[in-house]
Coordinates of C-alpha atoms in Angstrom, one line a residue:
X1 CA -23.0 174.2 -125.0
X2 CA -20.4 173.1 -122.1
X3 CA -21.8 170.8 -119.7
X4 CA -17.9 171.0 -117.9
X5 CA -19.0 172.3 -114.8
X6 CA -21.3 169.0 -114.0
X7 CA -18.1 167.0 -113.9
X8 CA -15.5 169.4 -112.3
X9 CA -12.5 168.0 -110.7
X10 CA -13.7 164.5 -111.3
X11 CA -11.2 162.6 -113.3
X12 CA -13.2 160.9 -116.0
X13 CA -12.0 157.2 -117.3
X14 CA -13.1 155.3 -120.3
X15 CA -13.8 152.5 -118.1
X16 CA -16.0 154.5 -115.3
X17 CA -17.8 156.8 -117.4
X18 CA -20.6 157.2 -114.8
X19 CA -18.0 159.0 -112.8
X20 CA -19.9 162.1 -114.1
X21 CA -23.4 161.9 -112.4
X22 CA -21.5 162.9 -109.2
X23 CA -22.8 166.1 -108.7
X24 CA -26.4 165.2 -110.5
X25 CA -27.2 162.0 -107.3
X26 CA -25.8 164.9 -104.5
X27 CA -28.6 166.9 -106.3
X28 CA -31.4 163.7 -106.1
X29 CA -29.7 162.7 -102.7
X30 CA -31.0 166.3 -101.7
X31 CA -33.9 165.9 -103.3
X32 CA -34.7 162.6 -101.7
X33 CA -33.9 164.1 -98.1
X34 CA -36.1 167.3 -98.6
X35 CA -38.8 164.5 -100.0
X36 CA -39.1 162.0 -97.3
X37 CA -39.2 165.0 -94.4
X38 CA -41.7 166.7 -96.0
X39 CA -44.4 163.9 -97.7
X40 CA -43.2 161.0 -94.7
X41 CA -42.6 162.5 -91.9
X42 CA -45.7 160.4 -90.2
X43 CA -43.2 157.6 -91.1
X44 CA -39.5 158.2 -89.0
X45 CA -38.7 154.4 -90.0
X46 CA -39.9 154.9 -93.7
X47 CA -37.4 157.5 -94.1
X48 CA -34.5 156.2 -92.4
X49 CA -34.7 153.2 -94.4
X50 CA -34.6 154.8 -98.0
X51 CA -32.2 157.3 -96.7
X52 CA -29.8 154.0 -95.6
X53 CA -31.3 152.5 -98.7
X54 CA -29.5 155.1 -101.4
X55 CA -26.7 155.9 -99.5
X56 CA -25.6 152.1 -99.4
X57 CA -25.8 152.8 -103.1
X58 CA -24.2 155.9 -103.7
X59 CA -21.4 154.9 -101.1
X60 CA -20.8 151.5 -103.4
X61 CA -20.9 154.5 -106.1
X62 CA -18.4 157.0 -104.8
X63 CA -16.2 154.1 -103.9
X64 CA -15.9 152.7 -107.2
X65 CA -16.5 154.9 -109.6
X66 CA -16.1 158.3 -108.6
X67 CA -12.2 159.7 -108.3
X68 CA -11.1 163.5 -107.9
X69 CA -8.6 165.4 -109.1
X70 CA -7.4 166.0 -105.7
X71 CA -5.9 162.9 -103.7
X72 CA -7.4 164.0 -100.6
X73 CA -10.5 165.5 -101.8
X74 CA -11.4 161.0 -103.3
X75 CA -10.0 160.2 -99.5
X76 CA -12.4 162.6 -98.1
X77 CA -15.3 162.3 -100.1
X78 CA -14.8 158.3 -99.5
X79 CA -14.5 159.0 -95.7
X80 CA -17.6 161.3 -95.7
X81 CA -19.9 159.0 -97.3
X82 CA -18.1 156.2 -95.3
X83 CA -19.7 158.0 -91.9
X84 CA -23.0 159.5 -93.3
X85 CA -23.9 155.5 -93.9
X86 CA -22.5 155.0 -90.6
X87 CA -24.6 157.4 -88.9
X88 CA -27.6 156.2 -90.8
X89 CA -27.7 153.0 -89.6
X90 CA -26.9 154.2 -85.6
X91 CA -30.2 156.9 -86.4
X92 CA -31.9 153.3 -87.2
X93 CA -30.7 151.9 -84.1
X94 CA -32.9 154.7 -82.1
X95 CA -35.6 153.7 -83.6
X96 CA -36.1 151.0 -81.0
X97 CA -38.2 150.9 -78.1
X98 CA -36.5 148.6 -76.3
X99 CA -33.6 150.6 -75.6
X100 CA -32.5 152.3 -72.9
X101 CA -32.3 156.2 -72.5
X102 CA -28.6 155.7 -71.8
X103 CA -28.0 153.4 -74.7
X104 CA -30.2 156.1 -76.8
X105 CA -27.7 159.4 -75.3
X106 CA -24.9 157.2 -75.9
X107 CA -25.9 156.5 -79.8
X108 CA -27.0 160.1 -79.8
X109 CA -23.3 161.6 -78.8
X110 CA -21.5 159.0 -81.5
X111 CA -23.6 160.2 -84.2
X112 CA -23.0 163.8 -83.3
X113 CA -19.1 162.7 -83.3
X114 CA -19.5 161.3 -86.9
X115 CA -20.7 164.7 -88.0
X116 CA -18.6 166.4 -86.3
X117 CA -15.5 164.7 -88.0
X118 CA -17.5 165.3 -91.6
X119 CA -17.4 168.7 -90.7
X120 CA -13.8 168.5 -89.4
X121 CA -13.0 167.3 -92.7
X122 CA -14.2 169.5 -94.6
X123 CA -12.5 172.7 -92.3
X124 CA -9.2 170.8 -93.1
X125 CA -9.9 171.0 -96.9
X126 CA -11.3 174.6 -96.8
X127 CA -7.4 175.1 -94.7
X128 CA -5.4 173.6 -97.1
X129 CA -6.9 175.7 -100.0
X130 CA -7.0 179.0 -98.4
X131 CA -3.2 177.7 -97.6
X132 CA -2.2 177.4 -101.1
X133 CA -4.3 180.0 -102.2
X134 CA -1.8 182.3 -99.6
X135 CA 1.1 180.6 -101.4
X136 CA 0.5 181.3 -104.7
X137 CA -0.5 185.1 -104.0
X138 CA 3.1 185.4 -102.2
X139 CA 4.8 183.6 -105.1
X140 CA 3.0 186.3 -107.5
X141 CA 3.7 189.3 -105.1
X142 CA 7.7 188.2 -104.9
X143 CA 7.7 187.9 -108.5
X144 CA 5.8 191.2 -108.9
X145 CA 8.4 192.7 -106.5
X146 CA 11.4 191.1 -108.4
X147 CA 10.1 192.6 -111.8
X148 CA 10.1 196.1 -110.3
X149 CA 13.5 196.0 -109.1
X150 CA 14.6 194.6 -112.7
X151 CA 13.1 197.5 -114.3
X152 CA 14.5 199.9 -111.5
X153 CA 17.8 199.1 -112.5
X154 CA 17.4 199.4 -115.9
X155 CA 16.1 202.8 -115.6
X156 CA 19.3 203.7 -113.5
X157 CA 21.6 202.6 -116.6
X158 CA 22.6 199.1 -115.0
X159 CA 22.4 196.0 -117.5
X160 CA 21.2 192.8 -115.2
X161 CA 22.8 189.6 -116.3
X162 CA 21.1 186.5 -114.4
X163 CA 21.0 182.8 -114.1
X164 CA 17.8 181.4 -112.6
X165 CA 19.2 178.2 -111.7
X166 CA 22.6 179.2 -110.3
X167 CA 21.0 182.6 -108.6
X168 CA 24.2 184.4 -109.7
X169 CA 23.7 188.0 -110.3
X170 CA 26.4 190.2 -112.4
X171 CA 25.5 194.0 -112.8
X172 CA 26.9 196.2 -115.2
X173 CA 27.0 200.0 -114.6
X174 CA 27.4 201.9 -117.6

């Protein structure tokens, strides 16, 4: 049985074997979020405090244990976890009854801004991956066209000698 997909893309080092549980902890966080929403909806303070506690330890785990094959992905995940934690702290500040409406509006916009920043990080990474995929596709297409040209020259009775490094080409017609 292969369990490679449970930690695909994560560098597992001997000194940090707990990194392989990253995706499992993401699943647990999602389940905790749903559990809190369904069963503890009468107590928003309990909801946010439990999520802050979980995400504090999860953020520490991501910063200390998890390293992805892509340096950008490592950096982006650390940024997102930090932003999630800050947003949860700000959401907990909304629970106070002593705050003014203007202050709550300001906190709300800051929280929205943090989540938009997280979304922008994800979109940038998605665009980066699409750019890399298109670049690889263009390189494959270029290689295919070159191969077709070589086959066409060979069928016309020509011999082609080329060196890849100097890009010198000698064509001898027979």
